[in-house]
Amino acid sequence: MIVNLEELQPGSILAEDIYIRTNRPIITAKTVLTKEHIKILKSFLVKEVTIENTRIDGTKIMQSSSSIHKQARNEKKSNFLELFIQTVQLYKKEFLSWQSGLPVNIANIRNILLPLLEEVENVSKEIFSIYHLSNKKEYLYQHSIAVAVISALIAEKMNYSYRDMIQVALAGCLSDAGMAKINQRLLHKTEPLTEDEFNEVKKHTRYSLEMIPEHTLLKKETRLAIYQHHERIDGSGYPMGNADNKIHAFAKIIAVADTFHAMTSERLYRKKQSPFRVIEQMHQDHFGEFDLTILQSLSNAITQFTTGSKIRLSNGEKAEILFISSIPTRPLVKTLENELILDLEKNRHIFIEEILEY
């Protein structure tokens, strides 16, 4: 919806890029607007912007009559985006109940996730846009739902049955349940953790297993995956330091989804990163830690673009894909503004920021 800047509230989600006499947007679509963003818009004399119908906290935005009359363009609504935000808020309520001592209700978590999981196959592009919504204060809750959805997508790409896809998603969602037993000061610390603090946070895998009961809706393998999701196939993970064949396949999927979303998201002490850049980092900087088949399935899901797809580059320019090389994250592209041909394999300092149109 289109709203006047005077009506714009922090927590609103930008639906379209904002350009001011430049080829590079001053604020990109899917940005969760803060007071600082709104001040910037006012300084550029922006009168109105297009935002999503739902704020990051899940509240619906009522459109004023003046805004309704001004809305002439077709508004691209993202039902998945709204559903994701609402699901995060439902999960948040469950998590806060665990912090107060209430038990984990497996049926509730499954019911919360199912509407999102039913959309997984058709919304891969939207799934790889949810990192834009990462919000420092809400990250813990957003992360659990994002890991569930990304894990489900990987399982779907690997031809898992629908039943097992749900189990993988449940394990992904509940993998950080034990964080409810960690000191809240550590969960909201604004700088990197000390070694002792990190060792304390590591205990969340054991807490998760203790909190999550055996249940007819949860396979034994699913509970094991929750416990093992920080293990790495080279034996460098925790809590047991298990290597490849001692780690369940579900846990290997969650490990990839968990790391991917964490690396793309804005954290209390780190800015968000492009999914395409993160995939490259996971292949290169974390080589040997993740199952390559699983990592490749995630890569394939991200790089589903084709020749002619429109993208935005890390330098802010929009471009069109001309040729997809052996490294899908680094195709040959042509910038739309000045028709400059760029081979991203040779221009390693530039990377794909986002897919705009398939």
mmCIF file of C-alpha atoms in Angstrom:
data_model
loop_
_atom_site.group_PDB
_atom_site.id
_atom_site.type_symbol
_atom_site.label_atom_id
_atom_site.label_comp_id
_atom_site.label_asym_id
_atom_site.label_seq_id
_atom_site.Cartn_x
_atom_site.Cartn_y
_atom_site.Cartn_z
ATOM 1 C CA MET A 1 0.000 0.000 0.000
ATOM 2 C CA ILE A 2 1.048 3.606 -0.562
ATOM 3 C CA VAL A 3 1.329 5.766 2.557
ATOM 4 C CA ASN A 4 2.247 9.375 3.201
ATOM 5 C CA LEU A 5 5.580 9.782 4.942
ATOM 6 C CA GLU A 6 3.870 11.535 7.859
ATOM 7 C CA GLU A 7 1.863 8.347 8.481
ATOM 8 C CA LEU A 8 4.868 6.035 8.195
ATOM 9 C CA GLN A 9 5.746 4.142 11.372
ATOM 10 C CA PRO A 10 8.956 2.289 12.377
ATOM 11 C CA GLY A 11 8.555 -1.447 11.808
ATOM 12 C CA SER A 12 6.864 -0.970 8.437
ATOM 13 C CA ILE A 13 8.373 -3.028 5.608
ATOM 14 C CA LEU A 14 9.295 -1.260 2.383
ATOM 15 C CA ALA A 15 7.682 -2.925 -0.643
ATOM 16 C CA GLU A 16 9.620 -1.135 -3.392
ATOM 17 C CA ASP A 17 13.113 0.315 -3.844
ATOM 18 C CA ILE A 18 13.389 4.077 -3.324
ATOM 19 C CA TYR A 19 15.477 5.983 -5.880
ATOM 20 C CA ILE A 20 16.476 9.646 -5.587
ATOM 21 C CA ARG A 21 18.311 10.973 -8.646
ATOM 22 C CA THR A 22 20.602 7.944 -8.707
ATOM 23 C CA ASN A 23 20.822 4.483 -10.227
ATOM 24 C CA ARG A 24 21.298 3.008 -6.782
ATOM 25 C CA PRO A 25 18.356 2.899 -4.349
ATOM 26 C CA ILE A 26 18.831 4.843 -1.138
ATOM 27 C CA ILE A 27 16.719 2.191 0.623
ATOM 28 C CA THR A 28 15.923 -1.213 -0.865
ATOM 29 C CA ALA A 29 12.691 -3.187 -0.871
ATOM 30 C CA LYS A 30 12.027 -5.482 2.124
ATOM 31 C CA THR A 31 13.923 -3.127 4.457
ATOM 32 C CA VAL A 32 12.364 -2.969 7.931
ATOM 33 C CA LEU A 33 12.109 0.778 8.407
ATOM 34 C CA THR A 34 13.518 2.448 11.520
ATOM 35 C CA LYS A 35 13.278 6.040 12.784
ATOM 36 C CA GLU A 36 16.628 6.683 11.087
ATOM 37 C CA HIS A 37 15.290 5.466 7.723
ATOM 38 C CA ILE A 38 12.280 7.754 8.035
ATOM 39 C CA LYS A 39 14.547 10.715 8.831
ATOM 40 C CA ILE A 40 16.570 9.951 5.687
ATOM 41 C CA LEU A 41 13.410 9.867 3.584
ATOM 42 C CA LYS A 42 12.299 13.198 4.999
ATOM 43 C CA SER A 43 15.713 14.715 4.293
ATOM 44 C CA PHE A 44 15.301 13.697 0.633
ATOM 45 C CA LEU A 45 11.796 15.258 0.634
ATOM 46 C CA VAL A 46 10.109 11.915 -0.145
ATOM 47 C CA LYS A 47 6.345 12.407 0.141
ATOM 48 C CA GLU A 48 5.070 8.815 0.071
ATOM 49 C CA VAL A 49 6.337 5.239 -0.078
ATOM 50 C CA THR A 50 4.938 1.801 -0.843
ATOM 51 C CA ILE A 51 4.955 -0.617 2.092
ATOM 52 C CA GLU A 52 3.694 -4.107 2.888
ATOM 53 C CA ASN A 53 0.322 -4.527 4.596
ATOM 54 C CA THR A 54 1.866 -6.048 7.721
ATOM 55 C CA ARG A 55 4.502 -4.631 10.077
ATOM 56 C CA ILE A 56 7.413 -6.719 11.306
ATOM 57 C CA ASP A 57 5.616 -7.321 14.630
ATOM 58 C CA GLY A 58 2.671 -8.904 12.782
ATOM 59 C CA THR A 59 0.217 -6.009 13.131
ATOM 60 C CA LYS A 60 -1.908 -5.100 10.128
ATOM 61 C CA ILE A 61 -1.678 -1.562 8.773
ATOM 62 C CA MET A 62 -4.919 0.292 8.269
ATOM 63 C CA GLN A 63 -4.833 2.334 5.106
ATOM 64 C CA SER A 64 -6.041 5.927 5.368
ATOM 65 C CA SER A 65 -8.630 7.218 2.937
ATOM 66 C CA SER A 66 -6.110 9.663 1.477
ATOM 67 C CA SER A 67 -3.683 6.845 0.759
ATOM 68 C CA ILE A 68 -6.390 4.698 -0.807
ATOM 69 C CA HIS A 69 -7.238 7.439 -3.297
ATOM 70 C CA LYS A 70 -3.570 7.861 -4.191
ATOM 71 C CA GLN A 71 -2.946 4.197 -4.846
ATOM 72 C CA ALA A 72 -2.894 3.945 -8.624
ATOM 73 C CA ARG A 73 -0.230 1.340 -9.190
ATOM 74 C CA ASN A 74 -0.716 -2.399 -8.910
ATOM 75 C CA GLU A 75 0.508 -3.466 -5.505
ATOM 76 C CA LYS A 76 2.514 -6.653 -5.499
ATOM 77 C CA LYS A 77 1.306 -8.412 -2.392
ATOM 78 C CA SER A 78 3.300 -11.139 -0.753
ATOM 79 C CA ASN A 79 0.971 -13.526 1.038
ATOM 80 C CA PHE A 80 3.996 -15.588 2.005
ATOM 81 C CA LEU A 81 5.680 -12.546 3.549
ATOM 82 C CA GLU A 82 2.644 -11.787 5.707
ATOM 83 C CA LEU A 83 2.270 -15.443 6.633
ATOM 84 C CA PHE A 84 5.923 -15.615 7.653
ATOM 85 C CA ILE A 85 5.607 -12.553 9.895
ATOM 86 C CA GLN A 86 2.440 -13.916 11.513
ATOM 87 C CA THR A 87 4.065 -17.314 12.056
ATOM 88 C CA VAL A 88 7.051 -15.672 13.746
ATOM 89 C CA GLN A 89 4.717 -13.928 16.192
ATOM 90 C CA LEU A 90 2.898 -17.184 16.979
ATOM 91 C CA TYR A 91 6.217 -18.926 17.589
ATOM 92 C CA LYS A 92 7.354 -16.019 19.779
ATOM 93 C CA LYS A 93 4.383 -16.621 22.087
ATOM 94 C CA GLU A 94 5.368 -20.282 22.391
ATOM 95 C CA PHE A 95 9.001 -19.401 23.105
ATOM 96 C CA LEU A 96 8.062 -16.893 25.814
ATOM 97 C CA SER A 97 5.890 -19.558 27.436
ATOM 98 C CA TRP A 98 8.923 -21.884 27.553
ATOM 99 C CA GLN A 99 10.929 -19.150 29.233
ATOM 100 C CA SER A 100 8.238 -18.993 31.904
ATOM 101 C CA GLY A 101 8.513 -22.750 32.479
ATOM 102 C CA LEU A 102 5.675 -24.170 30.376
ATOM 103 C CA PRO A 103 6.367 -27.369 28.378
ATOM 104 C CA VAL A 104 6.867 -27.494 24.608
ATOM 105 C CA ASN A 105 3.613 -28.330 22.824
ATOM 106 C CA ILE A 106 4.595 -30.249 19.678
ATOM 107 C CA ALA A 107 1.083 -30.119 18.212
ATOM 108 C CA ASN A 108 1.033 -26.319 18.533
ATOM 109 C CA ILE A 109 4.365 -25.942 16.738
ATOM 110 C CA ARG A 110 3.271 -28.282 13.955
ATOM 111 C CA ASN A 111 0.023 -26.362 13.456
ATOM 112 C CA ILE A 112 1.906 -23.057 13.411
ATOM 113 C CA LEU A 113 4.270 -24.305 10.694
ATOM 114 C CA LEU A 114 1.898 -26.196 8.386
ATOM 115 C CA PRO A 115 0.426 -23.172 6.520
ATOM 116 C CA LEU A 116 3.964 -22.011 5.645
ATOM 117 C CA LEU A 117 5.133 -25.487 4.647
ATOM 118 C CA GLU A 118 2.228 -25.879 2.237
ATOM 119 C CA GLU A 119 3.661 -22.905 0.295
ATOM 120 C CA VAL A 120 7.312 -23.981 0.254
ATOM 121 C CA GLU A 121 7.380 -25.504 -3.217
ATOM 122 C CA ASN A 122 5.966 -22.384 -4.894
ATOM 123 C CA VAL A 123 7.753 -19.552 -3.093
ATOM 124 C CA SER A 124 11.491 -20.261 -3.233
ATOM 125 C CA LYS A 125 12.208 -16.685 -4.388
ATOM 126 C CA GLU A 126 10.291 -15.262 -1.431
ATOM 127 C CA ILE A 127 12.046 -17.653 0.970
ATOM 128 C CA PHE A 128 15.392 -16.207 -0.059
ATOM 129 C CA SER A 129 14.093 -12.683 0.571
ATOM 130 C CA ILE A 130 13.122 -13.185 4.224
ATOM 131 C CA TYR A 131 16.650 -12.307 5.357
ATOM 132 C CA HIS A 132 15.678 -8.692 4.595
ATOM 133 C CA LEU A 133 13.202 -8.900 7.459
ATOM 134 C CA SER A 134 15.871 -9.807 9.985
ATOM 135 C CA ASN A 135 15.356 -7.542 12.936
ATOM 136 C CA LYS A 136 17.846 -7.370 15.793
ATOM 137 C CA LYS A 137 15.239 -7.585 18.533
ATOM 138 C CA GLU A 138 13.156 -10.304 16.847
ATOM 139 C CA TYR A 139 16.031 -12.318 15.360
ATOM 140 C CA LEU A 140 15.771 -15.295 17.724
ATOM 141 C CA TYR A 141 12.134 -15.946 16.754
ATOM 142 C CA GLN A 142 12.592 -15.133 13.066
ATOM 143 C CA HIS A 143 15.566 -17.458 12.877
ATOM 144 C CA SER A 144 13.671 -20.498 14.133
ATOM 145 C CA ILE A 145 10.895 -20.086 11.561
ATOM 146 C CA ALA A 146 13.338 -19.271 8.763
ATOM 147 C CA VAL A 147 15.435 -22.366 9.533
ATOM 148 C CA ALA A 148 12.272 -24.469 9.482
ATOM 149 C CA VAL A 149 11.226 -23.150 6.070
ATOM 150 C CA ILE A 150 14.697 -23.286 4.496
ATOM 151 C CA SER A 151 15.216 -26.815 5.838
ATOM 152 C CA ALA A 152 11.878 -27.834 4.353
ATOM 153 C CA LEU A 153 12.834 -26.348 0.982
ATOM 154 C CA ILE A 154 16.134 -28.255 0.957
ATOM 155 C CA ALA A 155 14.323 -31.483 1.855
ATOM 156 C CA GLU A 156 11.820 -30.849 -0.941
ATOM 157 C CA LYS A 157 14.641 -30.272 -3.451
ATOM 158 C CA MET A 158 16.233 -33.535 -2.293
ATOM 159 C CA ASN A 159 12.966 -35.396 -3.004
ATOM 160 C CA TYR A 160 12.129 -36.167 0.606
ATOM 161 C CA SER A 161 8.561 -37.314 1.232
ATOM 162 C CA TYR A 162 6.119 -34.667 2.456
ATOM 163 C CA ARG A 163 5.989 -36.425 5.824
ATOM 164 C CA ASP A 164 9.778 -36.281 6.240
ATOM 165 C CA MET A 165 9.843 -32.697 5.000
ATOM 166 C CA ILE A 166 7.535 -31.793 7.892
ATOM 167 C CA GLN A 167 9.812 -33.643 10.321
ATOM 168 C CA VAL A 168 12.857 -31.754 9.043
ATOM 169 C CA ALA A 169 10.962 -28.463 9.408
ATOM 170 C CA LEU A 170 9.890 -29.319 12.955
ATOM 171 C CA ALA A 171 13.480 -30.141 13.869
ATOM 172 C CA GLY A 172 14.655 -26.880 12.307
ATOM 173 C CA CYS A 173 12.080 -24.859 14.191
ATOM 174 C CA LEU A 174 12.716 -26.545 17.541
ATOM 175 C CA SER A 175 16.498 -26.718 17.249
ATOM 176 C CA ASP A 176 16.853 -23.487 19.246
ATOM 177 C CA ALA A 177 14.092 -24.203 21.753
ATOM 178 C CA GLY A 178 16.773 -24.639 24.412
ATOM 179 C CA MET A 179 17.680 -20.968 24.010
ATOM 180 C CA ALA A 180 14.703 -20.362 26.313
ATOM 181 C CA LYS A 181 16.867 -21.727 29.162
ATOM 182 C CA ILE A 182 19.883 -19.533 28.349
ATOM 183 C CA ASN A 183 20.468 -16.297 30.272
ATOM 184 C CA GLN A 184 18.566 -13.576 28.404
ATOM 185 C CA ARG A 185 21.516 -11.207 28.793
ATOM 186 C CA LEU A 186 23.518 -13.448 26.461
ATOM 187 C CA LEU A 187 20.688 -13.696 23.942
ATOM 188 C CA HIS A 188 20.550 -9.924 23.568
ATOM 189 C CA LYS A 189 24.223 -9.044 23.928
ATOM 190 C CA THR A 190 25.229 -6.395 21.390
ATOM 191 C CA GLU A 191 28.803 -7.575 20.845
ATOM 192 C CA PRO A 192 30.398 -10.964 20.127
ATOM 193 C CA LEU A 193 30.288 -13.480 22.973
ATOM 194 C CA THR A 194 33.338 -14.332 25.050
ATOM 195 C CA GLU A 195 34.563 -17.939 25.028
ATOM 196 C CA ASP A 196 32.855 -18.655 28.368
ATOM 197 C CA GLU A 197 29.611 -17.078 27.184
ATOM 198 C CA PHE A 198 29.711 -19.057 23.952
ATOM 199 C CA ASN A 199 30.248 -22.275 25.916
ATOM 200 C CA GLU A 200 27.144 -21.412 27.912
ATOM 201 C CA VAL A 201 25.100 -20.817 24.745
ATOM 202 C CA LYS A 202 26.310 -24.158 23.349
ATOM 203 C CA LYS A 203 24.311 -25.877 26.093
ATOM 204 C CA HIS A 204 21.104 -24.994 24.222
ATOM 205 C CA THR A 205 21.331 -28.216 22.182
ATOM 206 C CA ARG A 206 21.107 -30.318 25.363
ATOM 207 C CA TYR A 207 18.398 -28.091 26.802
ATOM 208 C CA SER A 208 16.382 -28.476 23.581
ATOM 209 C CA LEU A 209 16.531 -32.258 23.801
ATOM 210 C CA GLU A 210 15.505 -32.189 27.468
ATOM 211 C CA MET A 211 12.595 -29.811 26.783
ATOM 212 C CA ILE A 212 11.164 -31.627 23.775
ATOM 213 C CA PRO A 213 9.213 -34.732 24.795
ATOM 214 C CA GLU A 214 8.851 -37.938 22.844
ATOM 215 C CA HIS A 215 5.663 -37.522 20.852
ATOM 216 C CA THR A 216 3.684 -39.373 18.199
ATOM 217 C CA LEU A 217 4.068 -36.310 15.927
ATOM 218 C CA LEU A 218 7.852 -36.377 16.279
ATOM 219 C CA LYS A 219 10.134 -39.140 15.017
ATOM 220 C CA LYS A 220 13.052 -40.274 17.170
ATOM 221 C CA GLU A 221 15.322 -39.168 14.324
ATOM 222 C CA THR A 222 13.824 -35.700 14.529
ATOM 223 C CA ARG A 223 14.710 -35.334 18.209
ATOM 224 C CA LEU A 224 18.216 -36.571 17.393
ATOM 225 C CA ALA A 225 18.530 -33.963 14.634
ATOM 226 C CA ILE A 226 17.562 -31.217 17.085
ATOM 227 C CA TYR A 227 20.408 -32.324 19.351
ATOM 228 C CA GLN A 228 22.911 -32.687 16.486
ATOM 229 C CA HIS A 229 22.215 -29.604 14.357
ATOM 230 C CA HIS A 230 25.496 -27.922 15.335
ATOM 231 C CA GLU A 231 27.606 -30.975 14.502
ATOM 232 C CA ARG A 232 29.822 -30.716 11.397
ATOM 233 C CA ILE A 233 30.829 -33.565 9.114
ATOM 234 C CA ASP A 234 34.551 -32.827 9.676
ATOM 235 C CA GLY A 235 34.038 -33.336 13.430
ATOM 236 C CA SER A 236 34.504 -29.643 14.302
ATOM 237 C CA GLY A 237 30.987 -29.105 15.651
ATOM 238 C CA TYR A 238 29.247 -29.657 18.991
ATOM 239 C CA PRO A 239 27.952 -30.992 21.377
ATOM 240 C CA MET A 240 29.664 -34.348 20.714
ATOM 241 C CA GLY A 241 32.128 -33.509 17.950
ATOM 242 C CA ASN A 242 30.610 -36.255 15.803
ATOM 243 C CA ALA A 243 31.771 -36.672 12.210
ATOM 244 C CA ASP A 244 29.955 -37.517 8.981
ATOM 245 C CA ASN A 245 28.418 -40.963 9.407
ATOM 246 C CA LYS A 246 27.469 -40.332 13.041
ATOM 247 C CA ILE A 247 25.302 -37.323 12.161
ATOM 248 C CA HIS A 248 21.694 -37.883 11.056
ATOM 249 C CA ALA A 249 20.732 -36.605 7.583
ATOM 250 C CA PHE A 250 18.050 -34.342 9.080
ATOM 251 C CA ALA A 251 20.699 -32.669 11.273
ATOM 252 C CA LYS A 252 22.959 -32.125 8.239
ATOM 253 C CA ILE A 253 20.120 -30.294 6.461
ATOM 254 C CA ILE A 254 19.379 -28.109 9.482
ATOM 255 C CA ALA A 255 23.084 -27.311 9.870
ATOM 256 C CA VAL A 256 23.125 -25.832 6.359
ATOM 257 C CA ALA A 257 19.826 -23.952 6.794
ATOM 258 C CA ASP A 258 20.799 -22.634 10.230
ATOM 259 C CA THR A 259 24.208 -21.342 9.094
ATOM 260 C CA PHE A 260 22.831 -19.894 5.862
ATOM 261 C CA HIS A 261 20.123 -17.848 7.556
ATOM 262 C CA ALA A 262 22.424 -16.725 10.366
ATOM 263 C CA MET A 263 25.046 -15.493 7.892
ATOM 264 C CA THR A 264 22.537 -13.618 5.727
ATOM 265 C CA SER A 265 20.690 -11.965 8.606
ATOM 266 C CA GLU A 266 21.289 -8.745 10.452
ATOM 267 C CA ARG A 267 22.468 -9.554 13.965
ATOM 268 C CA LEU A 268 23.093 -7.444 17.035
ATOM 269 C CA TYR A 269 26.759 -7.274 16.033
ATOM 270 C CA ARG A 270 26.739 -7.892 12.256
ATOM 271 C CA LYS A 271 25.072 -6.555 9.100
ATOM 272 C CA LYS A 272 23.057 -8.766 6.775
ATOM 273 C CA GLN A 273 24.707 -10.284 3.707
ATOM 274 C CA SER A 274 23.524 -11.334 0.251
ATOM 275 C CA PRO A 275 22.373 -15.003 0.031
ATOM 276 C CA PHE A 276 24.546 -15.394 -3.076
ATOM 277 C CA ARG A 277 27.624 -14.163 -1.267
ATOM 278 C CA VAL A 278 26.880 -16.400 1.724
ATOM 279 C CA ILE A 279 26.550 -19.475 -0.489
ATOM 280 C CA GLU A 280 30.006 -18.758 -1.894
ATOM 281 C CA GLN A 281 31.398 -18.320 1.619
ATOM 282 C CA MET A 282 29.847 -21.591 2.784
ATOM 283 C CA HIS A 283 31.457 -23.393 -0.167
ATOM 284 C CA GLN A 284 34.857 -21.752 0.291
ATOM 285 C CA ASP A 285 35.381 -20.590 3.881
ATOM 286 C CA HIS A 286 33.490 -23.488 5.478
ATOM 287 C CA PHE A 287 34.615 -26.219 3.096
ATOM 288 C CA GLY A 288 34.466 -29.648 4.736
ATOM 289 C CA GLU A 289 31.931 -28.663 7.401
ATOM 290 C CA PHE A 290 28.734 -29.295 5.427
ATOM 291 C CA ASP A 291 27.381 -32.128 3.302
ATOM 292 C CA LEU A 292 28.085 -31.044 -0.277
ATOM 293 C CA THR A 293 24.913 -32.636 -1.664
ATOM 294 C CA ILE A 294 22.809 -30.630 0.786
ATOM 295 C CA LEU A 295 24.761 -27.425 0.179
ATOM 296 C CA GLN A 296 24.387 -27.918 -3.574
ATOM 297 C CA SER A 297 20.624 -28.411 -3.190
ATOM 298 C CA LEU A 298 20.434 -25.058 -1.412
ATOM 299 C CA SER A 299 22.630 -23.461 -4.088
ATOM 300 C CA ASN A 300 20.397 -24.822 -6.847
ATOM 301 C CA ALA A 301 17.288 -23.505 -5.111
ATOM 302 C CA ILE A 302 18.818 -20.017 -4.856
ATOM 303 C CA THR A 303 20.155 -19.883 -8.418
ATOM 304 C CA GLN A 304 16.931 -20.830 -10.188
ATOM 305 C CA PHE A 305 17.231 -17.769 -12.407
ATOM 306 C CA THR A 306 17.613 -18.122 -16.158
ATOM 307 C CA THR A 307 19.052 -16.138 -19.042
ATOM 308 C CA GLY A 308 17.146 -12.850 -19.163
ATOM 309 C CA SER A 309 16.472 -12.707 -15.411
ATOM 310 C CA LYS A 310 16.797 -9.269 -13.858
ATOM 311 C CA ILE A 311 19.021 -8.919 -10.797
ATOM 312 C CA ARG A 312 20.480 -6.250 -8.538
ATOM 313 C CA LEU A 313 24.242 -6.247 -8.025
ATOM 314 C CA SER A 314 26.126 -5.412 -4.838
ATOM 315 C CA ASN A 315 27.112 -2.029 -6.310
ATOM 316 C CA GLY A 316 23.416 -1.116 -6.542
ATOM 317 C CA GLU A 317 23.096 -1.461 -10.315
ATOM 318 C CA LYS A 318 20.362 -3.483 -11.961
ATOM 319 C CA ALA A 319 21.463 -6.004 -14.563
ATOM 320 C CA GLU A 320 20.246 -8.745 -16.875
ATOM 321 C CA ILE A 321 21.748 -12.240 -16.915
ATOM 322 C CA LEU A 322 23.230 -13.057 -20.331
ATOM 323 C CA PHE A 323 24.906 -16.401 -19.666
ATOM 324 C CA ILE A 324 25.073 -18.780 -16.701
ATOM 325 C CA SER A 325 28.542 -20.257 -16.254
ATOM 326 C CA SER A 326 29.741 -23.279 -14.298
ATOM 327 C CA ILE A 327 29.483 -21.100 -11.173
ATOM 328 C CA PRO A 328 25.762 -20.165 -11.082
ATOM 329 C CA THR A 329 26.293 -17.380 -8.526
ATOM 330 C CA ARG A 330 28.669 -15.646 -10.976
ATOM 331 C CA PRO A 331 27.015 -15.378 -14.407
ATOM 332 C CA LEU A 332 27.786 -13.021 -17.293
ATOM 333 C CA VAL A 333 25.538 -9.964 -16.933
ATOM 334 C CA LYS A 334 24.692 -6.693 -18.687
ATOM 335 C CA THR A 335 23.912 -3.603 -16.640
ATOM 336 C CA LEU A 336 20.573 -2.040 -17.584
ATOM 337 C CA GLU A 337 21.623 1.583 -17.226
ATOM 338 C CA ASN A 338 24.732 1.710 -19.433
ATOM 339 C CA GLU A 339 24.702 -1.809 -20.992
ATOM 340 C CA LEU A 340 28.124 -2.653 -19.588
ATOM 341 C CA ILE A 341 29.009 -6.352 -19.892
ATOM 342 C CA LEU A 342 30.368 -7.824 -16.648
ATOM 343 C CA ASP A 343 31.751 -11.309 -16.084
ATOM 344 C CA LEU A 344 31.165 -11.835 -12.360
ATOM 345 C CA GLU A 345 33.675 -14.696 -12.337
ATOM 346 C CA LYS A 346 36.396 -12.154 -13.122
ATOM 347 C CA ASN A 347 34.896 -9.297 -11.097
ATOM 348 C CA ARG A 348 34.986 -11.020 -7.706
ATOM 349 C CA HIS A 349 34.388 -7.764 -5.810
ATOM 350 C CA ILE A 350 30.880 -7.578 -7.316
ATOM 351 C CA PHE A 351 28.230 -10.163 -6.504
ATOM 352 C CA ILE A 352 24.496 -10.694 -6.955
ATOM 353 C CA GLU A 353 22.526 -8.972 -4.231
ATOM 354 C CA GLU A 354 19.042 -10.112 -5.214
ATOM 355 C CA ILE A 355 16.881 -11.528 -7.981
ATOM 356 C CA LEU A 356 14.323 -8.966 -9.171
ATOM 357 C CA GLU A 357 12.543 -10.865 -11.947
ATOM 358 C CA TYR A 358 12.841 -14.432 -13.173
#
